[in-house]
Amino acid sequence: MRIAICDDERHMLELVKNKLYDYSNSHNWESAVDEFDNGNELLKSNTKYDIIILDYQMNEIDGLETARLLRKGHNSQACIIFLTSFPEIAIPAYDVDTYRFVLKNNIDNGLAKALDDFRNIQSYDVNLSIKVDREFISLNSKDIVFIEVVNKVCFIHLNTGKVIEAKVSLSSLYGKLPKTHFYKTHKAYVVNFSYISRRRENDIFLKNYNLSIPISRNYLSTFKRKYYNFLNDMN
């Protein structure tokens, strides 16, 4: 998840950045956060963002005008969240398709609620286009149980029992999958948390599969945290 924060107060930039990383760590998000201290610098960026958090009251160019210009460029579809001390700004800000307004005096609850709602509209059902031989086939991420790579060939195991062989890198496939549900447990394996039946030390077992998948020692602590967060989010 690529996120931009734009605020002309340094302490607010630091505060929001820290809260974003705390939220990401507890919800299986892999986030990269960029900071900007004025709207003009943000507008110069060539990065396409998923979420842009804007201070409404800024010098040089305010948040509303910054948002209007963002909507004309490559961030036209970004989720815009305004930070403000004044709730009455809501009406004009709707002109730029504002997603949420977060009051600075309630930033803990307000920002977390906005991010929760954003996560809920992000579908786990990600459609993938995979090249197999000379044609492309469409898959839905929720149907993938796990992926293993053998001799540079990825074997994609589906919940129907079908296995698809694709000559693509495991890293490229993993990059397209929602990190809330998928994790690379080993250099040769990516698993879907939804299909894990149990774990034993450095191995996991999958529903309807008579095999164990290893968890690399280097990935174990992160796996535990992400899987624990996944289970919490499912409750």
Coordinates of C-alpha atoms in Angstrom, one line a residue, residues 6-234:
C6 CA 0.9 16.1 3.2
D7 CA 0.9 18.5 6.1
D8 CA 2.9 21.7 6.7
E9 CA 3.4 20.9 10.4
R10 CA 6.4 18.6 11.1
H11 CA 4.9 17.1 14.3
M12 CA 1.7 16.1 12.4
L13 CA 3.7 14.4 9.7
E14 CA 5.6 12.4 12.2
L15 CA 2.4 11.6 14.2
V16 CA 0.4 10.4 11.3
K17 CA 3.3 8.4 9.8
N18 CA 3.8 6.6 13.1
K19 CA 0.1 5.8 13.4
L20 CA 0.1 4.5 9.8
Y21 CA 3.0 2.1 10.4
D22 CA 1.5 1.0 13.7
Y23 CA -1.8 0.3 11.9
S24 CA 0.0 -1.5 9.0
N25 CA 1.9 -3.7 11.4
S26 CA -1.2 -4.8 13.2
H27 CA -3.3 -5.5 10.0
N28 CA -0.9 -7.3 7.7
W29 CA -0.4 -4.3 5.4
E30 CA 2.9 -3.8 3.7
S31 CA 2.9 0.0 3.5
A32 CA 5.3 2.6 2.2
V33 CA 4.7 6.1 3.5
D34 CA 6.0 9.3 1.8
E35 CA 5.9 12.7 3.5
F36 CA 5.4 16.1 2.0
D37 CA 5.3 19.4 3.8
N38 CA 3.3 21.3 1.2
G39 CA 0.9 20.6 -1.6
N40 CA 3.2 21.8 -4.4
E41 CA 5.8 19.1 -3.5
L42 CA 3.1 16.4 -3.5
L43 CA 1.9 17.5 -6.9
K44 CA 5.4 17.2 -8.3
S45 CA 5.7 13.6 -7.3
N46 CA 5.4 11.0 -10.0
T47 CA 4.3 8.3 -7.6
K48 CA 0.8 6.8 -7.8
Y49 CA -0.7 6.5 -4.4
D50 CA -3.4 4.3 -3.0
I51 CA -4.2 6.7 -0.1
I52 CA -3.4 10.4 0.2
I53 CA -3.8 12.1 3.6
L54 CA -4.1 15.8 3.3
D55 CA -4.1 18.6 5.8
Y56 CA -6.9 20.9 4.8
Q57 CA -5.4 24.1 6.2
M58 CA -1.9 24.6 4.7
N59 CA 0.1 27.6 3.5
E60 CA 1.1 28.2 -0.1
I61 CA -1.6 25.9 -1.5
D62 CA -4.4 24.5 0.8
G63 CA -5.6 20.9 0.9
L64 CA -8.7 21.5 -1.2
E65 CA -6.8 23.1 -4.1
T66 CA -4.1 20.4 -3.9
A67 CA -6.9 17.7 -4.1
R68 CA -8.5 19.4 -7.1
L69 CA -5.1 19.3 -8.9
L70 CA -4.4 15.7 -7.9
R71 CA -7.7 14.7 -9.4
K72 CA -6.5 16.0 -12.8
G73 CA -3.3 13.9 -12.7
H74 CA -2.1 10.3 -12.2
N75 CA -3.6 10.3 -8.7
S76 CA -7.1 10.9 -9.9
Q77 CA -8.3 7.6 -8.3
A78 CA -6.4 7.9 -5.0
C79 CA -8.4 7.6 -1.7
I80 CA -8.2 11.1 -0.2
I81 CA -8.5 11.6 3.5
F82 CA -8.6 15.1 4.9
L83 CA -7.1 16.1 8.3
T84 CA -8.8 19.1 9.7
S85 CA -9.6 21.0 12.9
F86 CA -12.9 22.3 11.4
P87 CA -15.7 19.8 10.6
E88 CA -17.6 22.4 8.6
I89 CA -15.1 22.0 5.6
A90 CA -16.9 18.8 4.6
I91 CA -19.3 20.3 2.0
P92 CA -16.7 21.9 -0.3
A93 CA -14.3 19.0 0.0
Y94 CA -16.9 16.6 -1.4
D95 CA -16.3 18.3 -4.8
V96 CA -13.0 16.4 -5.0
D97 CA -14.5 13.0 -4.1
T98 CA -13.2 13.0 -0.6
Y99 CA -13.2 9.6 1.1
R100 CA -13.1 10.6 4.8
F101 CA -12.6 13.6 7.1
V102 CA -10.5 13.0 10.2
L103 CA -10.6 15.6 13.0
K104 CA -7.1 16.3 14.5
N105 CA -8.5 16.2 18.0
N106 CA -9.8 12.7 17.4
I107 CA -7.0 11.4 15.2
D108 CA -6.6 8.0 17.0
N109 CA -10.1 6.8 16.4
G110 CA -10.8 8.8 13.3
L111 CA -7.8 7.6 11.3
A112 CA -8.2 4.0 12.4
K113 CA -11.8 4.0 11.4
A114 CA -11.1 5.5 8.0
L115 CA -8.4 2.9 7.3
D116 CA -10.7 0.1 8.5
D117 CA -13.4 1.2 6.1
F118 CA -10.8 1.5 3.3
R119 CA -9.6 -2.1 4.0
N120 CA -13.1 -3.4 4.0
I121 CA -13.7 -2.1 0.4
Q122 CA -10.4 -3.6 -0.8
S123 CA -11.4 -7.0 -2.2
Y124 CA -9.6 -10.2 -1.3
D125 CA -11.0 -11.4 -4.7
V126 CA -8.1 -10.2 -6.8
N127 CA -8.3 -11.2 -10.4
L128 CA -5.0 -12.4 -11.9
S129 CA -4.0 -12.9 -15.5
I130 CA -1.4 -15.7 -15.8
K131 CA 0.4 -16.6 -19.0
V132 CA 0.4 -20.3 -19.5
D133 CA 2.2 -21.5 -22.7
R134 CA 0.9 -19.1 -25.3
E135 CA -2.3 -17.9 -23.8
F136 CA -3.4 -16.0 -20.7
I137 CA -5.8 -17.5 -18.2
S138 CA -7.8 -15.7 -15.5
L139 CA -7.6 -16.7 -11.8
N140 CA -9.1 -15.4 -8.6
S141 CA -6.8 -15.1 -5.7
K142 CA -9.3 -16.6 -3.2
D143 CA -9.1 -19.9 -5.2
I144 CA -5.4 -20.2 -4.7
V145 CA -4.4 -22.5 -1.9
F146 CA -0.6 -22.3 -2.3
I147 CA 2.1 -21.8 -4.9
E148 CA 5.4 -23.7 -5.1
V149 CA 8.3 -23.2 -7.5
V150 CA 10.3 -26.1 -8.9
N151 CA 13.1 -25.5 -11.5
K152 CA 11.8 -22.0 -12.2
V153 CA 8.3 -23.2 -12.9
C154 CA 5.4 -22.1 -10.6
F155 CA 2.8 -24.7 -9.7
I156 CA -0.4 -22.9 -8.6
H157 CA -2.5 -25.2 -6.5
L158 CA -6.2 -24.3 -6.6
N159 CA -9.0 -25.2 -4.2
T160 CA -10.6 -27.4 -6.9
G161 CA -7.5 -29.7 -6.9
K162 CA -6.3 -28.3 -10.2
V163 CA -2.7 -27.4 -10.6
I164 CA -1.6 -24.7 -13.1
E165 CA 2.0 -24.6 -14.3
A166 CA 3.3 -21.2 -15.2
K167 CA 6.8 -20.1 -16.2
V168 CA 6.8 -17.0 -14.2
S169 CA 8.8 -16.0 -11.1
L170 CA 7.4 -16.6 -7.7
S171 CA 8.2 -13.0 -6.7
S172 CA 6.1 -11.6 -9.6
L173 CA 3.1 -13.7 -8.6
Y174 CA 3.5 -12.9 -4.9
G175 CA 3.6 -9.2 -5.8
K176 CA 0.1 -9.4 -7.2
L177 CA -1.5 -11.2 -4.3
P178 CA -3.2 -9.4 -1.3
K179 CA -0.7 -9.5 1.6
T180 CA -3.6 -9.7 4.1
H181 CA -4.1 -13.3 3.0
F182 CA -0.9 -14.5 1.4
Y183 CA 2.6 -15.0 2.8
K184 CA 5.9 -16.3 1.4
T185 CA 6.9 -18.8 4.0
H186 CA 10.0 -20.0 2.1
K187 CA 11.9 -19.2 -1.1
A188 CA 9.9 -21.9 -2.8
Y189 CA 6.4 -21.4 -1.3
V190 CA 3.6 -18.9 -1.0
V191 CA 0.6 -19.9 1.1
N192 CA -3.0 -18.6 1.5
F193 CA -3.7 -18.1 5.2
S194 CA -7.4 -19.1 4.6
Y195 CA -6.4 -22.7 3.9
I196 CA -4.1 -23.3 6.8
S197 CA -5.4 -26.1 9.1
R198 CA -2.6 -26.2 11.7
R199 CA 1.0 -25.3 12.4
R200 CA 3.8 -27.4 14.0
E201 CA 7.0 -25.6 14.8
N202 CA 8.5 -24.7 11.4
D203 CA 5.8 -26.4 9.2
I204 CA 2.3 -25.7 8.3
F205 CA -0.5 -28.0 7.0
L206 CA -3.2 -27.1 4.6
K207 CA -6.8 -28.2 4.4
N208 CA -7.3 -31.2 2.1
Y209 CA -3.6 -31.6 1.4
N210 CA -1.5 -34.4 2.8
L211 CA 1.8 -32.5 2.9
S212 CA 3.6 -30.0 5.1
I213 CA 5.0 -26.7 3.9
P214 CA 8.1 -25.4 5.5
I215 CA 8.5 -22.0 7.1
S216 CA 12.0 -20.6 6.7
R217 CA 13.7 -19.6 9.9
N218 CA 14.2 -16.1 8.5
Y219 CA 10.5 -15.8 7.9
L220 CA 9.1 -17.4 11.0
S221 CA 8.7 -14.4 13.3
T222 CA 7.0 -12.4 10.6
F223 CA 4.8 -15.3 9.7
K224 CA 3.6 -15.7 13.3
R225 CA 2.7 -12.0 13.5
K226 CA 0.9 -11.8 10.1
Y227 CA -1.0 -15.1 10.7
Y228 CA -2.0 -14.0 14.2
N229 CA -3.3 -10.7 12.7
F230 CA -5.1 -12.5 10.0
L231 CA -6.9 -14.7 12.5
N232 CA -7.8 -11.6 14.6
D233 CA -9.2 -9.8 11.6
M234 CA -11.4 -12.9 10.7

